[in-house]
Amino acid sequence: MAAGNVNPFNLSDSDEEAEQRLDEAIDTKRSPSDGTPGPPPGNPFSPPADAEPPALLLSSNRTSPSVEGISVSATAATAMAGSTDTRLSVDLIASQLLRDQYILTALEFHTELLEAGRELPRLRDYFSNPGNFERQSGTPPASKDQVLGPGGPLNRAGSISTLDSLDFARYSDDGNRESDERVAVLEFELRKAKDTIQALRANLTQAAESEVSSQERKNFKSSPEIQEPIRSLEKRALNFLVNEYLLKSDYKLSAITFSDENDDQDFELWDDVGLNIPKPPDLLHLYRNGGCGPPSPRDTVDVAVGGDSAETNLNSQEQQRKFDLQQQQQTEVVQELEYQISLLSSEKDSLAEQIRKLQSEIQTLRKSVSSPPPAPLDLGSQPRPDAPSSSDPSQPQAPPQPPLDNGQYLDIRGSSDADVPPAVVPSEPPTQITTHHAKLKTRVPIQFDQPNRKLSPAFQQALLSFCKMSSDSRLGAEVSRIADSEESVTLMLGRCLPHIVPNVLLAKRERMVAHLCQELIPLILCTACLHPEPKERDQLLHILFNLIKRPDDEQRQMILTGCVAFARHVGPTRVEAELLPQCWEQINHKYPERRLLVAESCGALAPYLPKEIRSSLVLSMLQQMLTEDKADMVREAVVKSLAIIMGYIDDPDKYPQGFELMLLSLGDPSERVVSAIHQVFIPAFAAWTTELGFLQSTLMPALLSRIEKLLKQGEHGLDEHKLHMFLSALQSLIPPLFSVVLQNAPFTSRARLQGDIPAIEVTRFPRPASPLQDVATIIGSRETLGVLLALYDHQLEHEGTTGWGSMLWVVNQLLPQLIDIVGRINVTSSTCVHEFSRFFWRLCRTFGKIFTNTKVKPQFQEILRLSEENVDALTGDGILTKATVPIYATGVLTCYNQEDDRKLLVGFLEDVMTTLSLSHAPLDSLKASFIELGANPVYHELLLTVLWYGVVHTSALVRCTAARMFELLVKGVNETLVAQRVVPALITLSSDPEISVRISTIPAFGTIMETVTQKELLERVKMQLASFLEDPQYQDQHSLHMEIIRTFGRVGPNAEPRFRDEFVLPHLHKLALVNNSQTAESKRIDIATQLFEAYSALSCCFISEELMVNHFLPGLRCLRADMEQLSPEHEGILSSMVRECEIKLENRGLGDAQGSVSIAASLVGEDAKTKFLSKMGQLTTSGAMLANVFQRKK
């Protein structure tokens, strides 16, 4: 196969090997003793007439005639037959070939005769005799590329397969010598290969030494502090030494990781480094000798005491010779660099001359444009002395207007016309210029449709930064500048082809093919840009989009960069006609990477499309992909591209479609898509609605109305996911809303960027989710924002909001509607409370402290009038029992953390706790506040202060409330605070004169037993609980016993095992036993029900055999006795539990060695399970405690 026919995208191993063998055969030279050239490339196996007898090429692939190679013997026979009148015999031909030492031709002739069934004895005897091919012992080869044959040196063939591929056993009568001959030939081949490797390493080392450019070498010499960048071979050598050190130091995992990160290097062989130098000492030796480098050979000499002076002189002479050689090499490098400088100088002069000529042509063009237009000329017959250069526009008085982003926001280094390399003035007469060439030379400036938008440059730059472009690399820079003339194409080919050609023959692996495809991108784009035929351009762009089967991020960025450069070059019409159809074809491709490329292309090309296409076709394409595509990453890219479309769209009729797209994306199940909608789409959509005047009048009211509708529909079950969806969208609209308030304020006209610009505090605004949600980006700059904020605070504090329409809408419409919505959500829904708290926190932090104190807090305080009359004790419908309390406390009062703000929060919580307690109202709103604030450790001290206020309050109702609030706070507070603040307060309450207060502390004590690990603390709590159970004054306290049993059932499965075994189970047994003798039936059934739930929860725990016999099983039997009389539906389940426990104990007695038993796991019989589940379904008791049956075992 010829080298020119190699297909780099489908190169099989057999084709490559055949090509390699052919190339080696072509490169085979004859004996060095003769200076004549080698065989001509047309027939590599035929020697020239004056050459010595050629080498014997024994290749296993040339034993039969083929299509690619014509039989040489047939050619020779024909030539010989043509020179005589009589027909020659084959034996005579064979004799002549052997006599003239045409061994290869004779071998080919012999092979063809064998295949034709006409074996010739002369050739058979010759080739079956190994002596004809022996290498004469004692005589070295004439050169490295020769072996000796029977008639002299045999040229070494280029093929890797040589004499070892010949089957001597087929013809040889002396088979014993076969192995010796093969070993000798293989040894020679090995020596040859080692010599070649050494030569290649020497060349590679020399190339590595001259790797750094001349300018860099000058910099390193002039500035010694600048470290020369590491070379590739130096890096490999250091990698080898580092890996060796890691292995010697027994850092095996680090060595494995290091080896994996350098998978292109073999760390077991130093020769793999590729340097033609011996292996250096290890890192420890280099470190110890690193501070004292080797001295200059010129300044030192080897001295040996009692040594031979002649040897010393020889060493010094050797060092001097090495130094001279090194100096000579440096001199040659300097001469080479000076030569290159001279070439560059001459090229610079030539380019300067061309620039002067082009400037003169521009002047001529200007004069011709100012004069009346001449009659049309025939380009085929009339010369054009004033033809402009290919790099200049035909209308110099109207220079091309770049698009609004000027290529900076897309990171496209697309040069303007002045940056295009100057074209070489053609030497041929202008009559030879084609029509298309003339069109290229008179390319008119490209005009793009600029939207009627008022986005700040900073916002537009941040928006377009979400387009993934690649221009930092060499290839990215090449893609981003498309040549616009034949000369520029030539220069581009000269830059790109050196990177393409070396990879063509190596393109076996898919990774190499992908790299090669990347290198082809600038060539494809340039050709598609300049080609005159639309059909060919379409085919080239089709190749571009299908170049890589599954392009990764880097490859997609490269293609996008090229598409943007193409669009900047050809204009919106051709982008619409040529690029968009390619995107449309890939919209339903089976590979998500290809669909991802389409989604990203729509956003990247948006600034360069006609505005009608932007708001119609492209918008429809993206909407279809958002609705139908199943890949999260594709829908995420679609959302980002839609955001860019929203940044360029200016058709007000498209607002409803944009709003529907926002709602559709907000409901997407993928977190990536929802994150993209908040980071990119909503800010871009809000910017457009702001310009339309729809933000306050349409967009935000639409979201608020949907939230209200959701609350009305969710009286029996609120859809919290949809509520979060709408509320998060409102939260993302807070920065645009504040920007509207600033930009429409009365003081905007007074804003001047002069003098000292006020600095913006770092914590002035909440951390934005993306640059597009940064108020400074929306406004334009931090300087402008600083000036506006100073005027904003002054206006609120001293002048008010009169005539400030946008602010009045926020104060008089938005805030009252939000507060009304807050009062209607379910206070027990921690998710809803948290979402609205975060919303109000961001709103207050964004609008500032003055706004919060003067506009937000007064409206909440007007509603939350803290008095007993404001709470409906019967229904609990008062405002203090609603979610308004926790949202005001956690969303408004926590915005600022100064001393005054903390005092206000403490006072509010104390007032709420007092009011709710004295009014006997539900405590859900207070609990929600404690849960939300308790999630942040910053507020633990503050909450403990509030609770201590309740502990020392004069009202027993307030003290009861404080005791119950401790239960909520204990789980999040660290043990130090529990020991120092919580337990003392609870012990104080446990000795309260009011029995209700003491009972209220039991749940908090139980939670401490469940969460705390300090033994001393646990002992104190255990003693307090024991006093409740064993003190005679509490024997008849039915409420206390109910609370203790309920607490044991809740915390028992998760408490410390020793506490459960030594305290909980024995006391439950006692309570069950006492309950058997209870005379009041109502109290007996209450205790029995609580005991049933507690035993159900504890049945999942490990219970030792002793506890099972002494406490657990007796307690169950007592409980079963109660249930037989009071609740027969429970009795069946208890009987099953008792029977299973007894069976387990019997099995243990028979040798079933198990340390513990789990009742829940023991119900394995099908009948028992069926009965248990059916009975559980019939229960009417609280399901909260029964759920503990399935908790984790301790």
Coordinates of N, CA, C and O in Angstrom, one line a residue, residues 857-920:
K857 N -39.7 45.4 59.5 CA -40.1 45.1 60.9 C -41.4 45.8 61.3 O -42.2 45.2 62.0
P858 N -41.6 47.1 61.0 CA -42.9 47.7 61.4 C -44.1 46.9 60.9 O -45.1 46.8 61.6
Q859 N -44.0 46.4 59.7 CA -45.2 45.7 59.1 C -45.4 44.4 59.9 O -46.6 44.0 60.2
F860 N -44.4 43.7 60.2 CA -44.5 42.4 61.0 C -45.0 42.8 62.5 O -45.9 42.1 63.0
Q861 N -44.5 43.8 63.1 CA -44.8 44.2 64.4 C -46.3 44.7 64.5 O -46.9 44.5 65.5
E862 N -46.8 45.2 63.4 CA -48.2 45.7 63.4 C -49.1 44.5 63.5 O -50.2 44.5 64.1
I863 N -48.7 43.4 62.8 CA -49.5 42.2 62.8 C -49.3 41.4 64.1 O -50.3 40.9 64.7
L864 N -48.1 41.3 64.6 CA -47.8 40.5 65.8 C -47.9 41.3 67.0 O -46.9 41.6 67.7
R865 N -49.1 41.7 67.3 CA -49.3 42.5 68.6 C -49.3 41.5 69.7 O -50.2 40.7 69.9
L866 N -48.3 41.6 70.5 CA -48.0 40.6 71.6 C -48.9 41.0 72.8 O -48.5 41.8 73.6
S867 N -50.0 40.3 72.9 CA -50.9 40.5 74.1 C -51.7 39.2 74.2 O -51.9 38.5 73.2
E868 N -52.3 39.0 75.4 CA -53.1 37.8 75.6 C -54.4 37.9 74.8 O -54.9 36.9 74.3
E869 N -54.9 39.1 74.5 CA -56.1 39.2 73.7 C -55.9 38.8 72.2 O -56.8 38.5 71.5
N870 N -54.6 38.8 71.8 CA -54.3 38.5 70.4 C -54.3 37.0 70.1 O -54.0 36.6 69.0
V871 N -54.5 36.2 71.1 CA -54.4 34.7 71.0 C -55.8 34.1 71.3 O -56.4 34.4 72.4
D872 N -56.3 33.4 70.4 CA -57.6 32.7 70.6 C -57.3 31.4 71.3 O -56.8 30.4 70.7
A873 N -57.6 31.3 72.6 CA -57.2 30.1 73.3 C -58.0 28.9 72.9 O -57.5 27.8 73.2
L874 N -59.1 29.1 72.4 CA -60.0 27.9 72.1 C -59.6 27.3 70.8 O -59.4 26.0 70.7
T875 N -59.4 28.1 69.7 CA -59.1 27.5 68.4 C -57.6 27.6 68.0 O -57.2 26.8 67.1
G876 N -56.9 28.4 68.6 CA -55.5 28.5 68.3 C -55.3 29.2 66.9 O -54.3 28.9 66.3
D877 N -56.2 30.0 66.5 CA -56.2 30.6 65.2 C -55.5 32.0 65.2 O -55.5 32.7 64.2
G878 N -55.0 32.4 66.3 CA -54.4 33.7 66.4 C -53.1 33.8 65.6 O -52.5 32.8 65.3
I879 N -52.7 35.0 65.3 CA -51.5 35.2 64.5 C -50.3 34.6 65.1 O -49.3 34.2 64.4
L880 N -50.2 34.6 66.4 CA -49.0 34.1 67.1 C -48.9 32.6 67.0 O -47.8 32.1 67.3
T881 N -49.9 31.9 66.6 CA -49.8 30.5 66.4 C -49.5 30.1 65.0 O -49.4 28.9 64.7
K882 N -49.3 31.1 64.1 CA -49.1 30.9 62.7 C -47.6 30.9 62.4 O -46.8 31.2 63.3
A883 N -47.3 30.6 61.2 CA -45.8 30.6 60.8 C -45.2 32.0 60.7 O -44.0 32.1 60.5
T884 N -46.1 33.0 60.9 CA -45.5 34.4 60.9 C -44.5 34.6 62.0 O -43.5 35.3 61.8
V885 N -44.7 33.9 63.1 CA -43.7 34.1 64.3 C -42.4 33.5 63.9 O -41.3 34.2 64.0
P886 N -42.2 32.2 63.5 CA -40.9 31.7 63.2 C -40.2 32.4 62.0 O -39.0 32.6 62.0
I887 N -41.0 32.8 61.1 CA -40.4 33.4 59.9 C -39.9 34.8 60.2 O -38.9 35.3 59.8
Y888 N -40.7 35.6 61.0 CA -40.2 36.9 61.5 C -39.0 36.7 62.3 O -38.0 37.5 62.2
A889 N -39.0 35.7 63.2 CA -37.8 35.6 64.1 C -36.6 35.1 63.4 O -35.5 35.6 63.6
T890 N -36.7 34.1 62.5 CA -35.5 33.6 61.8 C -35.2 34.2 60.5 O -34.1 34.1 60.0
G891 N -36.2 34.9 59.9 CA -35.9 35.5 58.6 C -35.6 36.9 58.6 O -35.0 37.5 57.7
V892 N -36.2 37.6 59.6 CA -36.0 39.1 59.7 C -35.1 39.5 60.8 O -34.2 40.3 60.6
L893 N -35.4 39.0 62.0 CA -34.6 39.4 63.1 C -33.2 38.9 63.2 O -32.4 39.4 64.0
T894 N -32.9 37.9 62.4 CA -31.5 37.3 62.3 C -30.7 37.9 61.2 O -29.5 37.4 61.0
C895 N -31.2 38.8 60.4 CA -30.4 39.3 59.3 C -29.1 40.0 59.7 O -28.1 39.9 59.0
Y896 N -29.2 40.7 60.8 CA -28.0 41.4 61.3 C -27.7 40.9 62.8 O -28.7 40.8 63.6
N897 N -26.5 40.8 63.1 CA -26.1 40.1 64.3 C -25.4 41.0 65.3 O -24.5 40.6 66.0
Q898 N -25.8 42.3 65.3 CA -25.2 43.2 66.3 C -26.0 43.0 67.6 O -27.0 42.3 67.7
E899 N -25.5 43.7 68.6 CA -26.0 43.5 70.0 C -27.5 43.9 70.1 O -28.3 43.3 70.7
D900 N -27.8 45.0 69.4 CA -29.2 45.5 69.4 C -30.1 44.5 68.7 O -31.3 44.3 69.2
D901 N -29.6 43.9 67.7 CA -30.5 43.0 66.9 C -30.7 41.7 67.8 O -31.8 41.1 67.8
R902 N -29.6 41.2 68.5 CA -29.8 40.1 69.3 C -30.7 40.3 70.5 O -31.5 39.4 70.9
K903 N -30.7 41.5 71.1 CA -31.6 41.8 72.2 C -33.0 41.8 71.7 O -33.9 41.4 72.4
L904 N -33.2 42.4 70.5 CA -34.6 42.4 69.9 C -35.1 41.0 69.7 O -36.3 40.7 70.0
L905 N -34.3 40.1 69.2 CA -34.7 38.7 69.0 C -35.0 38.0 70.3 O -36.0 37.3 70.4
V906 N -34.1 38.2 71.3 CA -34.4 37.6 72.6 C -35.7 38.1 73.2 O -36.5 37.3 73.7
G907 N -35.9 39.4 73.2 CA -37.1 39.9 73.7 C -38.4 39.4 73.0 O -39.4 39.1 73.6
F908 N -38.3 39.3 71.7 CA -39.4 38.8 70.9 C -39.8 37.3 71.3 O -40.9 37.0 71.5
L909 N -38.7 36.5 71.4 CA -39.0 35.1 71.7 C -39.5 35.0 73.2 O -40.4 34.1 73.5
E910 N -39.0 35.8 74.1 CA -39.5 35.7 75.5 C -41.0 36.2 75.5 O -41.8 35.5 76.2
D911 N -41.3 37.2 74.8 CA -42.7 37.7 74.7 C -43.6 36.6 74.1 O -44.7 36.4 74.6
V912 N -43.2 36.0 73.0 CA -44.0 34.9 72.4 C -44.2 33.8 73.4 O -45.3 33.2 73.5
M913 N -43.1 33.3 74.0 CA -43.2 32.2 75.0 C -44.2 32.5 76.1 O -45.0 31.7 76.5
T914 N -44.1 33.7 76.6 CA -44.9 34.1 77.7 C -46.4 34.2 77.3 O -47.3 33.7 78.0
T915 N -46.6 34.9 76.2 CA -48.0 35.1 75.7 C -48.7 33.7 75.4 O -49.8 33.5 75.8
L916 N -48.0 32.9 74.7 CA -48.6 31.6 74.3 C -48.8 30.7 75.6 O -49.8 30.0 75.6
S917 N -47.9 30.8 76.5 CA -48.1 30.0 77.7 C -49.3 30.5 78.6 O -50.1 29.6 79.0
L918 N -49.3 31.7 78.8 CA -50.4 32.3 79.6 C -51.8 32.1 78.9 O -52.8 32.1 79.6
S919 N -51.8 32.1 77.6 CA -53.0 31.9 76.9 C -53.4 30.5 76.6 O -54.4 30.3 75.9
H920 N -52.6 29.5 77.1 CA -52.9 28.1 76.8 C -53.0 27.8 75.3 O -53.8 26.9 74.9

